[in-house]
One Martini backbone bead per residue (centre of mass of N, CA, C, O) as a GRO file, in nm:
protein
  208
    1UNK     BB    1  -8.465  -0.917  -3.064
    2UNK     BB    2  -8.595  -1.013  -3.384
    3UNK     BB    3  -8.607  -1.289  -3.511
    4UNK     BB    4  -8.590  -1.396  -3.854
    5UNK     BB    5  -8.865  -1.592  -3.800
    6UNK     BB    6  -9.022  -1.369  -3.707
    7UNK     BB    7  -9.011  -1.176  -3.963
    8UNK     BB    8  -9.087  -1.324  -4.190
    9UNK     BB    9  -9.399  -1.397  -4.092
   10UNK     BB   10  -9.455  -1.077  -4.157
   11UNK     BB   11  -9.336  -1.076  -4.435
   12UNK     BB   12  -9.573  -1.287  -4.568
   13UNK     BB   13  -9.803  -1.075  -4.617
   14UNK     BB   14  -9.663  -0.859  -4.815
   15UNK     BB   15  -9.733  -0.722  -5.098
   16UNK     BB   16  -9.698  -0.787  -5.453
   17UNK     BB   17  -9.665  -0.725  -5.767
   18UNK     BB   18  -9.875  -0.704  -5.988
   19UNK     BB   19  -9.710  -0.539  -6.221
   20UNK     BB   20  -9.460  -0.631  -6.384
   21UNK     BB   21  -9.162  -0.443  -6.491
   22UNK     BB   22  -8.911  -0.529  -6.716
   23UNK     BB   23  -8.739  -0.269  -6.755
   24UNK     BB   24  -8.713  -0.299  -6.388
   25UNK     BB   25  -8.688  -0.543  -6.272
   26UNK     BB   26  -8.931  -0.682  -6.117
   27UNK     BB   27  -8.876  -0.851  -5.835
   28UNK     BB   28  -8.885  -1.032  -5.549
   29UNK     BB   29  -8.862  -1.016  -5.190
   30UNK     BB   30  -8.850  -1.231  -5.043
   31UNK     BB   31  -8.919  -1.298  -4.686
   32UNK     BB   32  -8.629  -1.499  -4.640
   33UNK     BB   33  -8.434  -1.245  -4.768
   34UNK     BB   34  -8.534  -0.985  -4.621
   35UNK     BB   35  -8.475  -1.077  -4.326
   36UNK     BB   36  -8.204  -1.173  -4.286
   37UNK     BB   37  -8.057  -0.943  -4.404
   38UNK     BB   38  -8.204  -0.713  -4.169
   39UNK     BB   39  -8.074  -0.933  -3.960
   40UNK     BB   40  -7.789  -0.892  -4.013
   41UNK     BB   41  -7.740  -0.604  -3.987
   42UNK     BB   42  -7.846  -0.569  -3.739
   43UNK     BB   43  -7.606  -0.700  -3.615
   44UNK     BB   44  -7.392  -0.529  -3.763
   45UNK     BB   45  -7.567  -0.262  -3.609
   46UNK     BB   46  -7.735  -0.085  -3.915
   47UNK     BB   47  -8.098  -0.038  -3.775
   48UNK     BB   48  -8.093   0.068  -3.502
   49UNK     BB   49  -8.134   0.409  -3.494
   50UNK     BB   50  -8.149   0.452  -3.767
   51UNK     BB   51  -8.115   0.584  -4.103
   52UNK     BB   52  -8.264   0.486  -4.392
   53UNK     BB   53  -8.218   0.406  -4.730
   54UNK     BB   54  -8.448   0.272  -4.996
   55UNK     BB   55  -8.352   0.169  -5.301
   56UNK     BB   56  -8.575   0.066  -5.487
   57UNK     BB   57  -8.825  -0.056  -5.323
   58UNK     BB   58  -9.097  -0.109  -5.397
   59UNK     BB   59  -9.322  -0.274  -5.177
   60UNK     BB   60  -9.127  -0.256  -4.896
   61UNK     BB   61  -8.964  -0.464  -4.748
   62UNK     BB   62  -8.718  -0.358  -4.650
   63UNK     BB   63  -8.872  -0.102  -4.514
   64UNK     BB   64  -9.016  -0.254  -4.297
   65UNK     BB   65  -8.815  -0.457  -4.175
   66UNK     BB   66  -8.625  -0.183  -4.037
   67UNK     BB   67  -8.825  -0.109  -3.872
   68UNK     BB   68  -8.873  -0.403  -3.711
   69UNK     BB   69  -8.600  -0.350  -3.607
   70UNK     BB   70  -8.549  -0.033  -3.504
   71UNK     BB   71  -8.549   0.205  -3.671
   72UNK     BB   72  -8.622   0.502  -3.727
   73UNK     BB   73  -8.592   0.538  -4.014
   74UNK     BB   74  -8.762   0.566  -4.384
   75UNK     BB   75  -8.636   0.614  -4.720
   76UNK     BB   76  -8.846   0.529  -5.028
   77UNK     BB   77  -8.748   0.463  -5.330
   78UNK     BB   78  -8.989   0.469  -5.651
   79UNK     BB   79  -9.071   0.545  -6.003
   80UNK     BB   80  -9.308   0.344  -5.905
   81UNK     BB   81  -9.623   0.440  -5.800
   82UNK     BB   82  -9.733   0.154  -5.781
   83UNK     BB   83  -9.570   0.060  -5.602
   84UNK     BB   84  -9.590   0.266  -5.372
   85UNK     BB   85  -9.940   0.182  -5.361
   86UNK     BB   86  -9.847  -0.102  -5.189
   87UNK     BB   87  -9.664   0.011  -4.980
   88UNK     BB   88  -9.893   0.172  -4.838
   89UNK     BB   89 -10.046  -0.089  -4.781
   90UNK     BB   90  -9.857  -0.225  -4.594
   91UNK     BB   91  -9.841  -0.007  -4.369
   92UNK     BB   92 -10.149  -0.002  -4.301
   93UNK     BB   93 -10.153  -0.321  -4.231
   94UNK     BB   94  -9.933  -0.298  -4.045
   95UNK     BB   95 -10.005  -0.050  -3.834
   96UNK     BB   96  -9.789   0.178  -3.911
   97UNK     BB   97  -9.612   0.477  -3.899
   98UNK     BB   98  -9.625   0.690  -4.154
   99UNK     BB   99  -9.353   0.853  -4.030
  100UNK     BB  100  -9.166   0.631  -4.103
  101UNK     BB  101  -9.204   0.569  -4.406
  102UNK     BB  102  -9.082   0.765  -4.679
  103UNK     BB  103  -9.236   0.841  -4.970
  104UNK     BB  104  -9.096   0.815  -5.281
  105UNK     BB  105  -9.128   0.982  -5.584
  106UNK     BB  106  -8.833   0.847  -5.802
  107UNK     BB  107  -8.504   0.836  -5.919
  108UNK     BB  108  -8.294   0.656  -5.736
  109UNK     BB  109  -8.039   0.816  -5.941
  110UNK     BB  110  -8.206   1.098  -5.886
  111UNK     BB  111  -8.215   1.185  -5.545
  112UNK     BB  112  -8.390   1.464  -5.389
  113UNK     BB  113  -8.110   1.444  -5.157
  114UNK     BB  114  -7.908   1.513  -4.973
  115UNK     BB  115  -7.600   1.450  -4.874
  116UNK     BB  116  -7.527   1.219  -4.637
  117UNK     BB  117  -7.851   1.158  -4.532
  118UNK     BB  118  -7.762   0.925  -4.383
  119UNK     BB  119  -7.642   0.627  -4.292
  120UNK     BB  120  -7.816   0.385  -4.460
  121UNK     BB  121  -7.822   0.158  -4.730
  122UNK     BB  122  -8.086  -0.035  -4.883
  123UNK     BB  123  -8.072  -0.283  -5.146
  124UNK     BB  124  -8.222  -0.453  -5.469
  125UNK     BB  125  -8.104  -0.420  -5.725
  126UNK     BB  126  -8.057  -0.443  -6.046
  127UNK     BB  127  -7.860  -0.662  -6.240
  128UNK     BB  128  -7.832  -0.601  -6.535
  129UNK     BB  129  -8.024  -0.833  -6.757
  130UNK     BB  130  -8.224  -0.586  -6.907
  131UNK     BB  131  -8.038  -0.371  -7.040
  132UNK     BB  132  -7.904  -0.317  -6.804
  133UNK     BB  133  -7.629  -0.233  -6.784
  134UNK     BB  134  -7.480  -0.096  -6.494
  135UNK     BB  135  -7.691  -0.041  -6.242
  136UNK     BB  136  -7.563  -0.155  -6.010
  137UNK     BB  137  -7.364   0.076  -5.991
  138UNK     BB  138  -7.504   0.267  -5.985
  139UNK     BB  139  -7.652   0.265  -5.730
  140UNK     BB  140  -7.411   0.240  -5.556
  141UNK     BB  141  -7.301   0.548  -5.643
  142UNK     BB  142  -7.576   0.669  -5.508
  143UNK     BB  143  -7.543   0.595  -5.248
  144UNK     BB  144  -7.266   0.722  -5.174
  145UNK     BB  145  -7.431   0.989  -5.148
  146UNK     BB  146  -7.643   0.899  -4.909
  147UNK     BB  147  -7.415   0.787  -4.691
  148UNK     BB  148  -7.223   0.729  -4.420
  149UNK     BB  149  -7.134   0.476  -4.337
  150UNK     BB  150  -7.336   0.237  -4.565
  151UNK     BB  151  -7.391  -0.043  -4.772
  152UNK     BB  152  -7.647  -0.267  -4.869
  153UNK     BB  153  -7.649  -0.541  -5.053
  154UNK     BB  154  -7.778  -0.726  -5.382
  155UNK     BB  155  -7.612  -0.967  -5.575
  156UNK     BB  156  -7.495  -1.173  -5.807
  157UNK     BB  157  -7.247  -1.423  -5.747
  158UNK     BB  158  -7.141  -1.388  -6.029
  159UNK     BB  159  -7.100  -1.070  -5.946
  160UNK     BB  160  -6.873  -1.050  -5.733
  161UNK     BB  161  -6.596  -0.970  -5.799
  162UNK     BB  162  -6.677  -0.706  -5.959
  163UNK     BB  163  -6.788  -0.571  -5.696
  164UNK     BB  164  -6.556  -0.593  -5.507
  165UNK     BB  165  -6.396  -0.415  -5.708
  166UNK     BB  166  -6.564  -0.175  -5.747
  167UNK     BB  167  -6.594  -0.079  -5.457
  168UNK     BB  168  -6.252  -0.040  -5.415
  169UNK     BB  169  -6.246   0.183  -5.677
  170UNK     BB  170  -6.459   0.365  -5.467
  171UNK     BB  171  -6.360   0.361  -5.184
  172UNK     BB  172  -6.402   0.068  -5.066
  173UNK     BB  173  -6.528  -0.171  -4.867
  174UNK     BB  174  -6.597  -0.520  -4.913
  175UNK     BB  175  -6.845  -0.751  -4.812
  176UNK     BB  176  -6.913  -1.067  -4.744
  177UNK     BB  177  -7.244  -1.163  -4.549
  178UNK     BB  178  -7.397  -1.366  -4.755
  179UNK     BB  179  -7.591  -1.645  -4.902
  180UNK     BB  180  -7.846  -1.706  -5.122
  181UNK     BB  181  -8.169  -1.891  -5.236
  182UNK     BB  182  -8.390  -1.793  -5.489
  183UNK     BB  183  -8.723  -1.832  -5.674
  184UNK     BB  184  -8.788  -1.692  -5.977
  185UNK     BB  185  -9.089  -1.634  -6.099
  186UNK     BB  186  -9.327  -1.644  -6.399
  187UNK     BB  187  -9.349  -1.330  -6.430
  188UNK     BB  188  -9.307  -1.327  -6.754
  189UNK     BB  189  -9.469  -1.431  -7.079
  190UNK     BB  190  -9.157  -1.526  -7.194
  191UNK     BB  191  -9.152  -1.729  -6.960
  192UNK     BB  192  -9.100  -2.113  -6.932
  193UNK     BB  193  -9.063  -2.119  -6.661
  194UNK     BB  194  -9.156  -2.200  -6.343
  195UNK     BB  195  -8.858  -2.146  -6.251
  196UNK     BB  196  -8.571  -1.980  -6.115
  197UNK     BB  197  -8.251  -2.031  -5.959
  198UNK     BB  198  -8.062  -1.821  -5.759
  199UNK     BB  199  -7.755  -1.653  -5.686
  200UNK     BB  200  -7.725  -1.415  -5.368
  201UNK     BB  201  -7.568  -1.153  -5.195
  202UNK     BB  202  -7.434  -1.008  -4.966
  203UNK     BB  203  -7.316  -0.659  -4.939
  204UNK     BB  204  -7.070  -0.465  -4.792
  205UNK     BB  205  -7.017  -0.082  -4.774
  206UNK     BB  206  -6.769   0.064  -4.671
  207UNK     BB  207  -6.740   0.469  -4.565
  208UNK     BB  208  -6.478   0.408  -4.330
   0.00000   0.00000   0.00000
């Protein structure tokens, strides 16, 4: 298996949003968030030989972490186009066989896929801080209904109690399996710091 730390440094090439649009929080996942989580996930049994969907792919790096951990396939969801051809760009850039992640356009929360379609889902929804109240449970909920086995998710760790509670009122186990701190970049015109940190969880809800 591929230590962490080397996942990193292959994700540390792959390009990131362009023009983020701030009513999708569009913010980007480190590549040293996005290796550990996948290398947890991977240790926890479920990216080898999985079929994944990615809600919310964005440039698609947790996508291509998952291929390169080892997943069978990944279905990667994101209604932004732009993201979706820079995701495009990631796996063409890494030589990689672009019939392990088939990226689709469309709205994550609605979509257009056979229930239960997977094995796992992985993701790092908006955190529901603009204006989206709510959406983070929103894609938890759209997950449940593609995933067979399990969910891993990115979630603020200030609303941890409520996700874990949430998790359980959904009829889900909910466990944390670690805690990040990154630093959200100065990424739109009205931010006044040239960097915010926050703490985010890694959570899993178990399906079965």
């Amino acid at each position: 298996m591929m230590k962490s730390k080397q996942l990193e440094s292959m994700l540390d090439d792959i390009d990131d949003f362009q023009n983020p649009r701030i009513e999708l929080e569009q913010y980007s996942t480190p590549a040293y968030v996005a290796a550990k989580m996948v290398h947890t996930i991977c240790m926890d049994g479920y990216i080898e030989k999985k079929c994944i969907v990615d809600l919310g792919c964005g440039p698609g790096i947790l996508s291509i972490a998952a291929i390169l951990m080892g997943a069978d396939n990944v279905i990667a969801l994101d209604l932004d186009e732009n993201a979706l051809e820079i995701a495009h760009e990631n796996i063409r850039n890494l030589e990689m066989d672009d019939s392990c992640i088939e990226l689709i356009l469309c709205d994550a929360l609605r979509a257009p896929l056979h229930d239960k379609i997977c094995d796992v889902v992985i993701m790092n929804p908006p955190f529901g801080t603009k204006g989206n109240k709510g959406i983070d449970v929103a894609f938890l909920k759209a997950a449940m209904n593609l995933a067979k086995e399990a969910i891993y998710s990115l979630h603020k760790s200030a609303t941890r109690n409520y996700l874990l509670q949430k998790g359980s009122d959904l009829g889900m186990k909910a466990e944390i399996l670690g805690q990040f701190s990154y630093d959200l970049p100065a990424t739109y015109a009205r931010h006044t710091k040239l960097k915010k940190t926050i703490d985010v969880d890694l959570i899993r809800f178990s399906l079965r």
